[in-house]
Amino acid sequence: MNWVNRMPHVRTSGFRSARWLRRGQGLTAKSTRQQLYFSQLVRDNRPFRMAVLGSGPAGFYSVYKVMQGIDNAVVDMYEQLPVPFGLVRYGVAPDHPEVKNCQDKFTEVASSPNFNFIGNVRIGQDVMLDDLTQHYDAILFAYGASKDRKLGIAGEDTLHGIYAARDFVGWYNGLPEFSHLDPRLDDSDTAVIIGQGNVALDVARTLLKGVDALRHTDISEQALASLSKSRIKRVHVVGRRGPMQFACTIKEVRELLKLPSIAFEAIDRDLLPPDLSSLPRTAKRLTKLLLEGSSTPVPEARKSWSFDFLLSPLRFIPGHDTGSAQLNAVSFSKMEFADPADRFNPAAKVQKVSEERPQLIQTSLAFRSIGYQSEPLPGMSELGIAFDEHRGIITNDGHGRLVPRAREANHADTIPGMYCVGWVKRGPTGVIANTMEDSFATAAAIVADWNNKATFLGGGDGWQSIQGGVTERGMRTVIGAGAVGLAIARKLAERDGTSTLLIERHGAVGTETSSRNSEVIHAGIYYGPTSLKTDLCLKGKRMMYELCERQGIPYRKCKKWILAQDEQQHEQLDRTRKFASSIGVPTHFVPLDEARNREPDVLARNAVLESPTTGIVDSHTYMSYLQSDFQSKGGDLACHTTVGVVEPLSLGAQGYNVQTTSASGESATVTTETLINSAGLDAVSLSNSILPPKRHVTSYYAKGSYYSYAAAHPRPKTLVYPAPTTGAAGLGTHLTMDMTGAIRFGPDVEWVDDPNDLSVNEERLGAALNEIEIYLPSINREKVMLDYAGIRPKLGKGSAVAQGKGDGFSDFYIKKEEGFGNFINLLGIESPGLTSSLAIAEMVDGLFGPHEKQAILISNVSTCNLEVNDINVLETPAKLVAQNGISDPKNSDMPISLISLRTEILITSAKYNSAMAPETTALTSKVSSGSPYQLDQPQTLKASTALLKRIKSENDRKEAASATKSLIRTEDSSDEKDSSDAEPIWLVLTTKRNIVDQRRLKPGKIPLPHPLNTFSTTTICLITCDPQRQVKDVLAHPSFPTSLASRITKVIGISKLKARYQPFESKRQLLDEHDIFLADARIITMLPKILGKTFYKGSKKPVPVSLEPYRESNAEGKRVVPKPTTEKSKPMAPPLQVAKEIEKTLSCALVHLSPSNNVSVRVGLASFTPQQIADNVAAVVDGLAAKFIPKGWRNVRGVHVKGPNTMALPIWLADELWVDEADVLEDAEAEEIKAVGMKGGAKRNSRPLDKAVEKEDGKRAKRERSTDVAKEERKKRKRVDQDQGLSKQIKERREKLREQLKADREDMRGTIDAATAK
């Protein structure tokens, strides 16, 4: 398949505009223009070539049958939109995703190498119809009906507030040509829809349905924003005839009647037959639905709707104000049946009621939905093609063969090689099933004519000969997709009559400078009064907060503190405060006492300046939204495509030739009129390749290292910055945080020559720690770890803060280059580039002026790679053999220990030597806040080093033994070495008492600093709540990351899992087919019983992932989970949230506890470094103690690490290792015993202490007895309640199933009757 143009709503990222074809992951130009010729070869020696005009269902179904019937047939499909599938993509209601399932079949058809899709091409403008006849054997007209029928009444074309239903449907489905529609849904509480077909009911349902229900569909964000402000409470669906004559289907009516809290106003019973038994099955069922109505009474409903019959629109009435152009009411003539006795006849005719006053419906919003109409294409009449203007179809013989105008009367002859199909053949009627039947008939005619050697057109090379004459008008090409590039591309894509192509050299958007920063929304107080940075940062900050709030992008106004440690720094902060005041940014000094109360761990010796408008944003979600919105506006994104030479044509007056190279090494060239260079790290080199040498500039690369912090304390909740240093290229190593609250430090400044050098320099850690300790003295230095590095492109090595003349401060460079037509340069775009991105986009858009149409956007060549880490497949674990006092835990996940570990590390800890156990039993006090326990980092590092060394030596020994035994090495020897690197490292934590709390036994997860899932080839199986279609629709949504969606190879609902995977063989096959299993957290506890030992004795246990939407505030201010869209569905998170939760889960360690005193968690691989193992161990132990272990650290007996075939090495053992768990006392109890002990002396064996212990034992036993009785009573009551509730649910479910089965049978009978009658 060759896709020319792009398809934004399908996960393949590669449909390109004219002259561009998709190959692999890049852009590839087809051959240059060839000489036109008519084929003189015998037909049998060349393929059949057909041009299809239109890419809707009719075209694809016809192509499917033609390619089946004619061997090696070559098909070129032309489409005026940038994407295929016609009304299936842009004409189906967003809450009907099942209707779009036929796209899967169409994509299968297009997968043929003999199929080409050419999008963004208009017949008669870009390609002449006459040219097509010279290069194809046949032309199939399948372009459907692009025009809506008009009412032809007064005010229809002059008043505001009147919309075609076709335009409205295209608007809420994201069709670019209707992005300007902006219906005023907040101006009126009443809407009138003229027409009673399926499209009219789609419009009514969209207006009435709750915005929360629509939020989980693929409706456009623009439509969702407007619908959220809608005031519509009443919808009239008006028709000229009665209920027995209207054309909508049962399914559409039923959906409207079933909308929750929406009332249906009853229709006049006289319009319905008194006896329904004589009606056809379909009419009977529809009539019954109308009689039953809705379950919500009108007085109790939030909204209502009605079918208004026997009304014909007379005119649209404007408002009362003189010269008003706003709709105020619709006037209708009342109709009556010409023959009252015939009113139940589907073909009954109506007439106007004489001497009856018109009926008015007050509204400022009206939709006409009276059908579509096809139009002739330019050049048809010159070819002798007859077009019936009245019926809106191409004249044909009924089988799709075109009839010439001269023989139109008797249809004796047909035009050779000319065919039509779909609505342009039979008129705009029917559903997709009718279109499929019609398409198969036309395809059969084409195949029969070809096989019978009938006369066709002249033939030729098809698209290869046509493409040279196709011109690219108004195309923008965006190269690179960082935050600034995405924002510019999104803004430019809003312009009409143009297309925008965004090219990125990496595999995804925003993976270099845009994602390797602090994610801070800056206030704009550092950059001087006249700089672009100040202006754009202030505007961008406001736009960023508004966008995040409107689109639900995670952000937080966490504020920022700038600290002064001496008087000189205090003066600097005072100047900053005065400057902020002069530009309208609020700042104020925080009294030191107040500062210490708010952030007791932060040290400020002299002053604290607070910036309340500073915040943080989830940059990845922000860029994902920009990408999704850009593509929904018709923009193209091509990843894995590198820009090479850019050649100005006549100094840009005739455009620019941009050479590109795909990941596979294929090169291509695109010519465009406008070039925007926002290439980030490569922007200067790209600019220098275009401009003359005297205008070249130098780029300086400032690498900044970031450091993570693994300890739980200290954890400030405010951003902390040191006072800026005069002349420094950065703002100092400051403290920031992400949306989860995890803190990080950085960046520092290290000048490098290579913009691709992203390694973190370990030697700089010491200096960074010294800077951090100045304002955070309680920091645990050993918990500060190397994290990541980012590079900022600068135009000089001067100060990052504008402090006056000579400071070397470098501003943004955003300029339309003089002497080079339509070339805009963006250089030195660093901090605050993320904050300013939306404002920069507006500025660039303004440089084109209001009527500029063409642009090529080259943005951030070096920003793209958001790949999700993968999980290794590990060996099935078994039990851990007890060693050195550690009990043999049942149901442990640890691999069995078979090899004795030699002494590779000297363990001198007195805790591990039983000879040094305390002679008396120590009592451990339960600490109410904080913990005196923590891991010994050096000991953890030593144990990790010894363990990895042991695993390596053992693997080397095995490899040597294997080589000795076999003289012939197998091909799998390299795989064996790779598998040894993937050997798991386990953390074993033993507790003083068994874990039996069911809430803690629920599977969970703990984030790892160094995830185990680092491979991009692993596959994911996602187990979900019912219905599974909900999740599949989320994964297919255009905003869901394609790199992640491609790895999720199976989605299966819990019901289907139960039904299909009961036998052991099927479970084993499922286990072997996927590397990672994720499960909706709402059903995770149900899976052990369903999947059994096949899964839960191995290393592929399902990991819980949250697919539930974030809680929202209701009218009472309580945060509740949004209600599901239907009764059968579950609340489902939006695509971006689902993707974020899955990615977060893949970077976590699974915690699956058993009711024992042993916990085993996989924390690393044999390929990890000792430091990585130690970091992960610290994170997992902290997570277990905080969330999973009852009483936390006080219940921990020991922590060990081990490999699959090694002994367990201790890294932490409790001082009271031999203490019975009953001796862990509360604070009050310990104080009481301590007081008694003080009276009786210091001896532990004193009499008062014994009495106190005996007394306490009696109290404890009494409490335990009473607690056990209460627990048994609660369990008994709970079982009774559960049994009663379950019985009720079973009964309700059976009733629903009976009703559904009955309805399905009726539908089937109706379909069979209709087919039989036809």
XYZ file of C-alpha atoms in Angstrom, residues 339-776:
438
model
C -56.530 11.317 2.412
C -57.107 10.924 6.175
C -57.854 7.257 5.709
C -54.414 6.821 4.184
C -52.489 8.333 7.110
C -50.949 5.004 8.157
C -49.611 4.307 4.669
C -45.794 4.799 4.476
C -46.302 6.527 1.096
C -49.127 8.818 2.226
C -49.128 12.373 0.877
C -49.730 15.548 2.855
C -51.055 18.999 2.035
C -51.160 22.396 3.693
C -54.054 23.076 6.053
C -56.122 25.889 4.611
C -56.894 28.984 6.692
C -54.640 27.882 9.537
C -52.282 30.292 11.254
C -48.591 29.368 11.075
C -47.063 27.742 14.162
C -44.027 29.463 15.702
C -41.212 27.835 17.659
C -39.023 30.357 19.467
C -35.325 29.542 19.062
C -32.009 31.050 18.009
C -30.593 27.698 16.845
C -31.919 25.636 13.929
C -30.571 22.762 11.831
C -31.761 21.589 8.458
C -31.403 17.860 7.864
C -33.398 17.003 4.777
C -30.778 14.989 2.916
C -27.606 15.249 0.880
C -27.125 15.849 -2.834
C -24.372 14.971 -5.292
C -22.938 17.450 -7.788
C -21.280 16.894 -11.176
C -17.485 17.098 -11.355
C -15.745 19.619 -13.591
C -15.099 18.090 -17.027
C -17.966 15.589 -16.974
C -20.010 17.298 -19.646
C -16.959 17.497 -21.974
C -16.646 13.720 -21.734
C -20.315 13.239 -22.583
C -21.287 12.068 -19.072
C -24.952 12.672 -18.253
C -25.785 14.003 -14.782
C -29.361 14.092 -13.491
C -29.505 17.423 -11.623
C -32.946 16.729 -10.171
C -32.082 13.351 -8.650
C -28.450 14.267 -8.001
C -27.005 11.139 -9.649
C -24.886 10.190 -12.658
C -27.088 8.572 -15.265
C -26.298 4.866 -15.364
C -27.740 1.554 -16.486
C -28.542 0.390 -12.941
C -25.391 -1.737 -12.764
C -23.042 1.231 -12.495
C -22.125 1.632 -16.198
C -22.361 5.279 -17.300
C -24.832 6.232 -20.019
C -23.887 9.060 -22.439
C -26.081 12.137 -22.789
C -26.946 11.393 -26.414
C -28.491 7.993 -25.531
C -29.963 9.048 -22.235
C -33.514 8.267 -23.314
C -33.207 4.554 -24.051
C -29.988 3.705 -22.212
C -28.951 1.577 -25.155
C -25.205 2.243 -24.969
C -22.722 2.906 -22.156
C -19.459 4.849 -21.960
C -16.501 2.419 -22.100
C -14.477 2.243 -18.875
C -16.740 4.633 -16.941
C -18.621 3.454 -13.815
C -20.345 4.915 -10.753
C -21.242 3.545 -7.343
C -22.835 4.602 -4.043
C -24.885 7.721 -3.548
C -23.778 9.243 -6.836
C -25.246 6.135 -8.516
C -28.541 5.642 -6.657
C -29.036 8.796 -4.550
C -28.248 9.577 -0.883
C -30.325 6.835 0.743
C -29.695 3.745 2.833
C -27.103 2.686 5.356
C -23.657 1.112 4.970
C -25.130 -2.339 4.351
C -27.051 -0.964 1.330
C -23.881 0.698 0.080
C -21.953 -2.567 0.334
C -24.583 -4.444 -1.689
C -24.617 -1.736 -4.339
C -20.795 -1.662 -4.486
C -20.560 -5.403 -5.011
C -22.996 -5.104 -7.938
C -20.945 -2.387 -9.646
C -17.704 -4.275 -9.020
C -19.238 -7.381 -10.580
C -20.040 -5.357 -13.707
C -16.434 -4.087 -13.937
C -14.971 -7.559 -13.490
C -17.366 -9.064 -16.046
C -16.565 -6.387 -18.643
C -12.797 -6.859 -18.191
C -12.946 -10.637 -18.328
C -15.225 -10.475 -21.408
C -12.687 -8.178 -23.103
C -15.111 -5.267 -23.437
C -13.868 -1.871 -24.585
C -12.144 0.204 -21.916
C -10.168 3.456 -21.800
C -6.678 3.799 -23.209
C -4.785 2.504 -20.160
C -1.392 3.724 -18.996
C 0.746 4.030 -15.881
C -1.878 5.675 -13.704
C -0.580 7.799 -10.837
C 3.025 7.611 -12.004
C 2.075 9.580 -15.091
C -0.390 11.859 -13.326
C 1.708 12.927 -10.350
C 4.041 15.210 -12.236
C 1.171 17.552 -13.046
C -0.172 17.685 -9.514
C 0.891 20.894 -7.782
C 1.294 21.375 -4.061
C -0.541 24.495 -2.968
C -0.229 26.006 0.453
C 1.551 23.087 2.124
C 3.505 23.637 5.333
C 6.154 21.119 6.324
C 7.082 20.977 9.989
C 10.414 19.338 10.661
C 10.868 18.452 14.299
C 8.282 18.308 16.994
C 9.352 19.871 20.247
C 6.958 21.937 22.340
C 7.556 25.095 20.272
C 7.385 23.269 16.936
C 4.163 21.488 17.898
C 2.581 24.745 19.051
C 3.517 26.527 15.816
C 2.312 23.635 13.648
C -0.971 23.484 15.559
C -1.523 27.213 15.116
C -0.694 27.199 11.407
C -2.952 24.180 10.814
C -5.919 26.384 11.764
C -5.523 28.396 8.545
C -7.931 27.523 5.755
C -6.756 26.299 2.362
C -3.386 25.004 3.528
C -1.834 21.802 4.798
C 0.920 21.492 7.380
C 3.490 18.698 7.511
C 5.476 18.217 10.724
C 8.671 16.201 10.197
C 10.597 14.789 13.149
C 13.830 12.828 13.003
C 13.026 10.734 16.085
C 10.263 8.215 16.650
C 7.915 10.477 18.657
C 7.403 14.097 19.619
C 9.252 16.125 22.244
C 12.053 13.906 23.492
C 15.051 16.236 23.664
C 15.064 19.793 25.036
C 11.273 19.816 25.417
C 11.181 16.829 27.736
C 14.591 17.196 29.393
C 13.860 20.256 31.491
C 12.316 21.211 34.827
C 8.703 21.373 33.488
C 8.299 24.754 35.195
C 5.768 27.372 34.068
C 7.888 30.474 34.598
C 6.585 33.809 35.833
C 8.812 35.866 33.475
C 10.735 37.967 36.034
C 14.332 37.332 34.931
C 14.566 38.563 31.340
C 14.552 42.369 31.350
C 11.914 44.913 30.321
C 12.301 44.884 26.522
C 13.142 41.294 25.675
C 11.111 38.832 23.648
C 11.584 36.345 26.482
C 9.704 38.597 28.896
C 6.893 39.418 26.478
C 6.386 35.868 25.251
C 6.773 34.317 28.708
C 4.058 36.544 30.186
C 1.658 35.803 27.323
C 2.585 32.143 27.167
C 2.108 31.652 30.913
C -1.455 32.941 30.729
C -2.222 30.859 27.628
C -0.642 27.766 29.175
C -2.748 27.925 32.347
C -5.926 28.558 30.331
C -5.222 25.639 27.981
C -4.377 23.253 30.819
C -7.545 24.181 32.676
C -9.701 23.885 29.554
C -8.248 20.602 28.298
C -7.563 18.866 31.600
C -3.771 18.845 31.168
C -2.173 18.177 34.583
C -0.622 21.305 36.105
C -0.160 22.883 39.511
C 0.469 26.421 40.715
C 2.900 25.341 43.399
C 4.630 28.769 43.714
C 8.341 29.454 43.761
C 10.693 30.726 46.449
C 13.891 32.594 45.596
C 16.235 32.570 48.566
C 18.788 35.121 49.735
C 21.517 33.920 52.116
C 23.236 37.304 52.589
C 22.562 40.998 52.220
C 23.937 41.212 48.703
C 21.557 38.521 47.522
C 18.743 40.296 49.381
C 19.413 43.414 47.306
C 19.329 41.312 44.160
C 15.916 39.912 45.154
C 14.612 43.389 45.864
C 15.590 44.498 42.340
C 13.828 41.408 40.979
C 10.690 42.267 42.979
C 10.647 45.839 41.685
C 11.073 44.677 38.101
C 8.285 42.106 38.517
C 6.017 44.854 39.833
C 6.815 47.036 36.805
C 5.636 44.312 34.381
C 2.576 43.346 36.413
C 3.832 40.049 37.884
C 2.914 39.629 41.578
C 5.777 38.813 43.960
C 6.282 39.459 47.671
C 8.726 38.794 50.482
C 7.761 36.061 52.934
C 8.701 36.743 56.602
C 11.373 34.308 57.701
C 9.271 33.000 60.597
C 6.401 32.240 58.261
C 8.797 30.644 55.787
C 10.166 28.329 58.491
C 6.640 27.308 59.470
C 5.603 26.587 55.884
C 8.793 24.811 54.812
C 10.795 23.914 57.923
C 13.471 22.064 55.939
C 14.280 25.021 53.680
C 16.986 27.389 54.933
C 16.910 31.087 54.031
C 19.239 33.158 56.188
C 18.272 36.589 54.854
C 15.126 36.737 52.691
C 12.513 34.732 50.765
C 10.896 36.188 47.629
C 7.753 34.298 46.589
C 6.387 34.113 43.026
C 2.766 32.900 43.328
C 2.160 32.532 39.558
C 4.973 30.029 38.997
C 3.867 26.428 38.531
C 4.621 23.096 36.935
C 3.027 21.222 34.030
C 3.067 17.657 32.781
C 5.041 18.456 29.626
C 4.456 15.054 28.020
C 0.670 15.322 28.346
C 0.863 18.909 27.092
C 2.808 17.899 23.982
C 0.552 14.899 23.397
C -2.411 17.262 23.368
C -0.691 19.616 20.917
C 0.049 16.662 18.641
C -3.516 15.364 18.817
C -5.043 18.787 18.193
C -2.627 19.458 15.340
C -3.585 16.204 13.639
C -7.300 16.735 14.254
C -6.970 20.008 12.329
C -5.642 18.077 9.322
C -1.924 18.353 10.046
C 0.514 15.622 9.004
C 3.193 14.159 11.314
C 6.131 12.187 9.867
C 8.545 10.738 12.404
C 11.872 9.000 11.732
C 12.519 11.575 8.985
C 15.709 13.660 8.949
C 16.109 16.970 7.095
C 19.263 17.273 5.010
C 20.014 20.023 2.501
C 17.565 22.921 2.154
C 17.889 24.706 -1.199
C 16.316 28.166 -1.618
C 14.792 28.598 -5.091
C 15.547 32.137 -6.331
C 16.403 33.151 -2.740
C 13.127 31.676 -1.596
C 10.972 33.641 -4.025
C 9.917 30.364 -5.629
C 10.064 28.359 -2.434
C 12.520 25.864 -0.980
C 13.571 22.332 -1.855
C 13.850 20.330 1.369
C 15.674 17.006 1.153
C 14.665 14.353 3.685
C 15.893 10.883 4.590
C 13.761 8.168 6.174
C 14.874 5.659 8.793
C 15.372 3.065 6.060
C 17.736 5.374 4.163
C 15.333 6.408 1.391
C 15.621 10.037 0.320
C 12.969 12.409 -0.966
C 12.588 16.098 -1.802
C 9.634 18.372 -1.184
C 9.202 21.847 -2.620
C 7.388 24.428 -0.540
C 6.925 28.165 -0.510
C 7.456 28.956 3.159
C 10.040 27.696 5.615
C 9.947 28.042 9.403
C 13.101 26.988 11.193
C 12.316 26.016 14.765
C 14.675 23.066 14.853
C 15.875 23.435 18.453
C 19.416 22.122 18.840
C 19.870 22.006 15.049
C 18.258 25.367 14.289
C 21.557 27.249 13.923
C 23.114 24.674 11.599
C 19.965 24.683 9.466
C 19.939 28.487 9.356
C 23.615 28.602 8.393
C 22.969 26.179 5.528
C 20.486 28.655 4.017
C 21.791 32.150 4.829
C 25.037 33.590 3.396
C 28.241 33.264 5.520
C 28.154 36.838 6.784
C 24.815 36.092 8.475
C 25.949 32.852 10.135
C 25.750 32.576 13.907
C 27.335 30.235 16.459
C 25.397 27.949 18.737
C 26.583 27.109 22.260
C 25.330 24.012 24.015
C 24.735 24.195 27.763
C 24.246 20.745 29.225
C 22.348 20.639 32.469
C 22.371 17.590 34.733
C 19.408 16.663 36.906
C 19.484 14.634 40.105
C 16.686 12.584 41.666
C 16.053 12.173 45.377
C 14.997 8.774 46.741
C 14.430 9.576 50.410
C 11.072 10.500 51.916
C 12.504 13.452 53.844
C 12.912 16.339 53.299
C 10.155 16.929 50.717
C 9.331 20.633 50.231
C 6.087 21.415 48.425
C 7.312 24.686 46.919
C 9.824 25.218 44.117
C 13.074 26.493 45.641
C 15.593 28.587 43.673
C 18.782 30.202 44.916
C 19.254 33.891 44.201
C 20.568 34.334 40.630
C 24.308 34.779 40.349
C 25.637 37.685 38.280
C 26.916 36.496 34.909
C 25.907 32.852 35.450
C 24.529 30.998 32.439
C 21.886 29.301 34.585
C 19.624 29.935 37.563
C 21.572 27.657 39.882
C 20.875 24.087 40.968
C 17.319 24.563 42.126
C 14.668 22.256 43.562
C 11.666 21.365 41.407
C 9.113 18.555 41.413
C 6.862 16.622 39.074
C 3.095 16.112 39.229
C 3.505 13.143 41.595
C 5.388 15.252 44.137
C 8.753 13.594 43.502
C 11.495 16.199 43.839
C 14.581 16.640 41.683
C 17.489 19.062 41.584
C 19.098 20.866 38.699
C 20.132 21.844 36.209
C 23.708 22.959 36.483
C 25.626 24.297 33.460
C 28.322 22.373 31.586
C 29.398 23.663 28.166
C 29.701 20.852 25.604
C 30.481 20.695 21.893
C 28.209 17.790 21.023
C 24.444 18.481 21.246
C 23.837 14.749 21.421
C 25.961 14.269 24.573
C 23.219 13.508 27.094
C 25.302 11.528 29.564
C 25.117 12.689 33.165
C 28.564 13.662 34.474
C 29.041 11.899 37.806
C 31.930 14.208 38.699
C 29.527 17.153 38.962
C 27.402 15.528 41.661
C 29.617 16.743 44.516
C 29.429 20.389 43.476
C 25.661 20.108 43.029
C 25.271 18.627 46.516
C 27.236 21.522 47.988
C 24.864 23.997 46.301
C 21.796 22.069 47.453
C 22.951 21.882 51.078
C 23.044 25.677 51.255
C 19.236 25.881 51.135
C 18.361 22.286 52.135
